[in-house]
Structures are given as C-alpha cells and as structure tokens.
Coordinates of N, CA and C in Angstrom, one line a residue:
M1 N 61.0 62.3 127.6 CA 62.3 62.2 127.9 C 63.0 60.7 127.0
R2 N 63.3 59.5 127.3 CA 63.5 58.6 126.7 C 63.0 57.9 126.2
N3 N 62.9 57.7 124.7 CA 62.1 56.7 124.0 C 62.7 55.7 123.9
G4 N 62.1 54.5 123.6 CA 62.6 52.7 123.5 C 64.0 52.4 122.7
T5 N 64.7 51.8 123.2 CA 65.8 51.6 122.8 C 66.0 50.8 121.7
E6 N 66.3 51.0 120.7 CA 66.2 49.7 119.9 C 67.9 49.8 119.4
T7 N 67.9 48.2 119.0 CA 69.9 47.4 118.9 C 69.6 47.2 117.6
L8 N 70.5 48.0 117.3 CA 70.6 47.9 115.7 C 71.8 46.4 115.3
T9 N 72.6 46.5 116.0 CA 74.0 45.1 115.9 C 74.3 45.5 117.2
P10 N 74.8 43.9 117.5 CA 75.7 43.8 119.0 C 76.4 45.1 119.6
H11 N 77.0 46.0 118.4 CA 77.7 47.0 118.8 C 77.1 48.4 118.9
L12 N 75.5 48.3 118.4 CA 75.2 50.0 118.5 C 73.8 49.6 119.0
H13 N 73.3 50.5 120.1 CA 71.6 50.9 120.3 C 71.5 52.4 120.1
V14 N 70.5 52.5 119.5 CA 70.1 53.8 119.3 C 68.7 54.1 120.0
H15 N 68.4 55.0 120.7 CA 67.1 56.0 120.9 C 67.2 57.7 121.3
R16 N 66.0 58.0 120.6 CA 66.2 59.7 121.1 C 65.5 59.7 122.3
D17 N 66.2 60.9 122.4 CA 66.2 61.6 124.2 C 66.3 63.2 123.8
R18 N 64.8 63.6 124.3 CA 65.4 65.4 124.3 C 66.0 66.1 122.8
G19 N 65.3 65.4 121.6 CA 65.8 65.7 120.6 C 67.0 65.6 120.0
Y20 N 67.6 64.8 120.2 CA 68.5 64.0 120.1 C 68.3 62.5 119.5
T21 N 69.1 62.1 118.8 CA 69.7 60.6 118.4 C 70.8 60.2 119.1
V22 N 70.6 59.4 119.9 CA 71.6 58.5 120.9 C 72.0 57.7 120.1
L23 N 73.7 57.6 119.8 CA 74.2 56.1 119.2 C 75.2 55.6 120.1
E24 N 74.8 54.2 121.3 CA 75.3 54.3 122.3 C 76.0 52.7 121.7
F25 N 77.1 52.8 122.1 CA 78.3 52.1 121.0 C 78.4 51.0 122.0
H26 N 78.8 49.4 122.1 CA 78.7 48.7 123.2 C 80.3 47.7 122.4
G27 N 81.1 47.4 123.6 CA 81.9 46.2 123.5 C 83.3 46.7 122.6
E28 N 83.7 46.1 121.7 CA 85.1 46.3 121.1 C 84.4 47.4 119.6
I29 N 84.8 48.7 119.4 CA 84.8 49.1 117.9 C 86.1 49.3 117.4
D30 N 86.3 48.0 116.3 CA 87.3 47.6 115.5 C 86.7 48.2 113.8
I31 N 87.2 47.3 113.0 CA 86.5 47.3 111.6 C 85.4 46.6 111.6
I32 N 85.3 45.5 111.9 CA 84.1 44.5 112.2 C 82.6 45.5 112.4
A33 N 82.9 45.8 113.8 CA 81.9 47.0 114.4 C 81.8 48.2 113.1
A34 N 82.6 48.8 113.0 CA 82.5 49.8 112.1 C 81.9 49.4 110.8
L35 N 82.0 48.6 110.0 CA 81.2 48.2 108.9 C 79.9 47.9 109.5
E36 N 79.3 47.5 110.3 CA 78.4 47.1 111.3 C 77.7 48.5 111.3
T37 N 77.8 49.2 111.9 CA 77.2 50.5 112.2 C 77.3 51.6 111.3
V38 N 78.1 51.7 110.5 CA 78.4 52.8 109.4 C 77.0 53.5 109.2
P39 N 76.0 52.5 108.2 CA 74.9 52.8 107.5 C 74.0 53.3 108.8
F40 N 73.9 53.2 110.1 CA 73.2 53.4 110.9 C 73.6 55.2 111.3
L41 N 75.0 54.9 111.6 CA 75.5 56.1 111.8 C 75.3 57.1 110.5
D42 N 75.2 56.6 109.4 CA 75.3 57.4 108.4 C 73.4 58.2 108.4
A43 N 72.5 57.4 108.5 CA 71.5 57.6 108.5 C 70.9 58.5 109.5
A44 N 71.6 58.6 111.0 CA 71.6 59.5 111.7 C 72.2 60.9 112.0
T45 N 73.5 61.3 111.0 CA 74.3 62.2 110.7 C 73.7 63.0 109.2
G46 N 72.9 62.0 108.9 CA 72.4 62.4 107.4 C 71.4 63.6 107.2
R47 N 70.4 63.7 108.3 CA 69.5 64.7 108.0 C 69.8 66.2 108.6
P48 N 69.6 67.0 107.5 CA 69.4 68.6 107.7 C 69.4 69.1 109.0
G49 N 70.3 69.2 110.1 CA 70.4 69.9 111.0 C 70.2 69.0 112.3
A50 N 70.6 67.5 112.2 CA 70.6 66.6 112.8 C 71.7 66.8 114.3
Q51 N 70.6 66.4 115.2 CA 71.3 66.7 116.5 C 71.6 64.9 116.7
V52 N 72.9 64.6 117.1 CA 73.4 63.7 117.3 C 74.3 63.6 118.7
V53 N 73.9 62.6 119.1 CA 75.2 62.2 120.7 C 75.6 60.5 120.8
L54 N 77.2 61.0 120.1 CA 77.7 59.2 120.5 C 78.2 59.3 122.0
D55 N 77.7 57.9 122.0 CA 77.7 57.7 123.6 C 78.8 56.6 123.6
L56 N 79.8 56.3 123.8 CA 81.1 55.5 124.3 C 81.0 55.3 125.3
R57 N 80.5 55.4 126.3 CA 80.7 54.8 127.6 C 80.7 53.4 127.9
H58 N 80.1 52.9 127.0 CA 80.4 51.0 127.0 C 80.7 50.2 126.2
I59 N 81.7 50.6 125.8 CA 83.0 50.4 125.1 C 84.1 49.6 125.7
E60 N 84.7 48.8 125.0 CA 85.6 47.8 125.7 C 87.3 48.4 125.0
F61 N 86.9 48.2 123.7 CA 88.0 48.5 122.9 C 87.5 49.5 121.8
F62 N 88.9 50.4 121.3 CA 88.8 51.3 120.1 C 90.1 51.6 119.5
D63 N 89.7 51.2 117.8 CA 91.0 51.4 117.4 C 90.6 52.8 116.5
C64 N 91.7 52.6 115.2 CA 91.5 54.0 114.0 C 90.3 53.8 113.5
S65 N 89.5 52.5 113.5 CA 87.8 52.3 113.0 C 86.9 53.0 113.4
G66 N 87.3 53.1 114.8 CA 86.3 54.1 115.7 C 86.7 55.3 115.5
L67 N 87.6 56.0 115.5 CA 88.1 57.2 115.3 C 87.8 57.8 113.8
R68 N 87.8 56.5 112.5 CA 87.3 57.5 111.5 C 85.6 57.5 111.5
L69 N 85.1 56.3 112.4 CA 83.6 56.8 112.4 C 83.1 57.9 113.3
L70 N 84.1 59.1 114.3 CA 84.1 59.6 115.0 C 84.0 60.5 113.6
H71 N 85.0 60.7 113.2 CA 85.7 62.0 112.5 C 84.2 62.0 111.0
R72 N 83.8 61.0 110.6 CA 83.0 60.7 109.8 C 81.8 61.4 110.3
A73 N 81.1 61.2 111.5 CA 80.0 61.5 112.1 C 79.9 63.3 112.0
R74 N 81.5 63.6 112.3 CA 81.4 65.2 113.0 C 81.2 66.0 111.8
L75 N 81.9 65.6 110.6 CA 81.8 66.1 109.3 C 80.7 66.2 108.5
R76 N 79.5 65.1 108.6 CA 78.9 64.7 108.2 C 77.2 65.6 108.9
V77 N 77.5 66.0 110.5 CA 76.7 66.7 111.1 C 77.0 68.1 110.5
L78 N 78.4 68.5 110.9 CA 78.8 70.0 110.5 C 78.3 70.5 109.0
D79 N 78.0 69.7 108.2 CA 78.1 70.0 106.8 C 76.3 70.4 106.5
R80 N 75.7 69.6 107.3 CA 74.2 69.9 107.5 C 73.4 70.5 108.9
G81 N 74.5 71.4 109.1 CA 74.3 72.6 109.9 C 73.8 72.0 111.4
G82 N 74.2 70.9 111.7 CA 73.8 70.0 112.9 C 74.6 69.9 114.2
R83 N 74.3 69.1 115.1 CA 75.2 69.4 116.3 C 75.5 68.0 116.6
L84 N 76.7 68.0 117.5 CA 77.2 66.3 117.1 C 77.8 66.5 118.7
R85 N 77.6 65.3 120.0 CA 78.1 65.6 121.0 C 78.9 64.3 121.0
L86 N 79.8 64.2 122.2 CA 80.4 63.3 122.3 C 80.3 62.6 123.9
V87 N 80.0 61.5 124.5 CA 80.1 61.1 125.6 C 81.3 59.8 126.5
C88 N 82.3 60.3 126.7 CA 83.2 58.8 126.6 C 84.1 59.3 127.8
T89 N 83.5 58.2 128.5 CA 84.9 58.0 130.3 C 86.2 56.9 130.2
H90 N 86.3 56.5 128.7 CA 86.9 55.5 128.7 C 88.8 55.7 128.7
P91 N 89.4 55.6 129.7 CA 90.5 56.4 129.9 C 91.3 56.2 128.4
L92 N 91.7 54.7 127.6 CA 92.6 54.7 127.0 C 91.6 55.4 125.4
T93 N 90.8 55.3 125.6 CA 89.5 56.0 124.0 C 89.9 57.8 124.4
L94 N 90.2 58.3 125.0 CA 90.0 59.5 125.6 C 91.7 60.0 125.6
R95 N 92.9 59.1 125.6 CA 93.6 59.0 124.9 C 93.9 59.6 123.8
I96 N 93.5 58.1 122.9 CA 93.7 58.1 121.7 C 93.2 59.5 121.2
L97 N 91.9 60.3 121.3 CA 91.2 60.9 121.1 C 92.2 62.4 121.1
Q98 N 93.0 62.4 122.6 CA 93.9 63.8 122.4 C 95.3 63.7 121.7
V99 N 95.4 62.1 121.4 CA 97.1 62.1 120.8 C 96.5 62.4 119.4
T100 N 95.3 61.9 118.7 CA 95.3 62.4 117.6 C 94.7 63.5 117.3
G101 N 94.3 64.7 118.2 CA 94.0 65.7 118.1 C 92.3 66.0 117.9
L102 N 91.7 64.9 117.7 CA 90.3 64.5 117.4 C 89.7 65.5 118.7
A103 N 90.4 65.2 119.8 CA 89.7 65.7 120.9 C 89.5 67.3 121.0
E104 N 90.6 68.1 120.3 CA 89.7 69.4 120.2 C 88.9 69.7 119.4
H105 N 88.5 69.3 118.2 CA 87.5 69.1 117.7 C 86.1 68.7 118.1
L106 N 85.9 67.6 119.0 CA 85.2 67.1 119.2 C 85.4 66.5 121.1
P107 N 85.6 68.0 121.7 CA 85.4 67.1 123.1 C 84.7 66.2 123.9
A108 N 85.3 65.3 124.9 CA 84.5 64.2 125.2 C 84.1 64.8 126.5
L109 N 82.6 64.4 126.9 CA 81.6 64.9 127.9 C 81.7 63.3 128.5
S110 N 81.6 63.8 129.9 CA 81.4 62.8 131.1 C 80.2 62.0 131.1
T111 N 79.0 62.5 131.1 CA 77.8 61.8 131.0 C 76.7 62.2 130.0
L112 N 76.0 61.6 129.9 CA 74.8 61.5 129.1 C 73.9 62.8 129.3
E113 N 73.7 62.9 130.6 CA 72.5 64.1 130.7 C 73.7 65.1 130.5
E114 N 74.6 65.3 130.8 CA 75.9 66.9 130.3 C 75.6 66.9 128.7
A115 N 75.7 65.9 128.0 CA 75.5 66.1 126.8 C 73.9 66.6 126.2
L116 N 73.6 65.9 126.7 CA 71.6 66.2 126.3 C 71.2 67.6 126.9
E117 N 71.8 68.4 127.9 CA 71.9 69.5 128.1 C 72.6 70.5 127.8
Q118 N 73.5 70.6 127.3 CA 74.8 71.5 126.8 C 74.1 72.7 125.7
P119 N 74.1 73.9 126.3 CA 73.1 74.7 125.4 C 74.1 74.9 123.9
E120 N 75.3 74.6 124.3 CA 76.2 74.6 122.9 C 76.6 73.8 122.2
A121 N 76.6 73.7 121.3 CA 77.2 72.7 120.2 C 78.8 72.4 120.6
T122 N 79.4 71.1 120.4 CA 80.6 70.9 121.3 C 81.3 70.5 119.8
S123 N 81.0 70.3 119.1 CA 81.3 69.5 117.1 C 82.3 70.3 116.9
G124 N 82.7 71.8 117.4 CA 83.8 72.4 116.8 C 83.6 72.9 115.5
S125 N 84.5 73.4 114.8 CA 84.6 73.8 113.2 C 85.0 73.3 112.4
V126 N 84.8 73.3 110.9 CA 85.3 72.1 110.0 C 86.6 72.5 109.6

C-alpha cells in the first residue's frame, strides 16, 4: 500500500500509493513554497502516463501561487496522457478553486482514499 514518505521541503512530502505519486502539501502555499516545490512537482508530472494526487488537506494558506501550481500540474499531466486528482477540504481553498473556475477542470475530492480508488480521471480536459 503506502510506501515511505519523503520530505522534500517543509511544504512538500511525497510518497507512492497504489501506483500514484502523492504530493502532500503542508503549511502555507505561497510564492516561496511554490518556488521550492515546483521542481518536485515537475518531476512527478513530467513522465508519460503519470498518475498523481495533489493532497492539500494539510495546508493552512493558499494563494495565487498555489493556483498556478495546480494549473501547471494539470496541464503537464494531461499533455502526457496521465491522471491528476486533487484532495482538498480547506473551505477557503475550495472557494478559491470555485471562484477561479479551476474546480470545474480539477474537482476536489474529500479523502485520499477516494482519490486513490476512483476509477476515472478527474483532471478534466485540456
């Protein structure tokens, strides 16, 4: 099931689970965190057929830098024929996703379990 978690930055922990690379974000996702995490995000989303879960359950703050990360991940995965799933329960972040329209293309799931077991991709179309 879940393999060992690797802490890559204070804001990003990564592990493998059921064939998915799970990028678990922590704390404040602002421009500093985005700059730190984008190389790891690109590595996870840059493989053909990548299966990635972005887990935002442990964030405290999320701004437009976080939106850019999500949009970047979505486009990279779709361009390579992969699957991207989002897990988010933070009310303000969910509101930001809704207001910006990103929720239509990358719907948020409530639990990691739901993201790992869902049979269809939830990353929408390009």
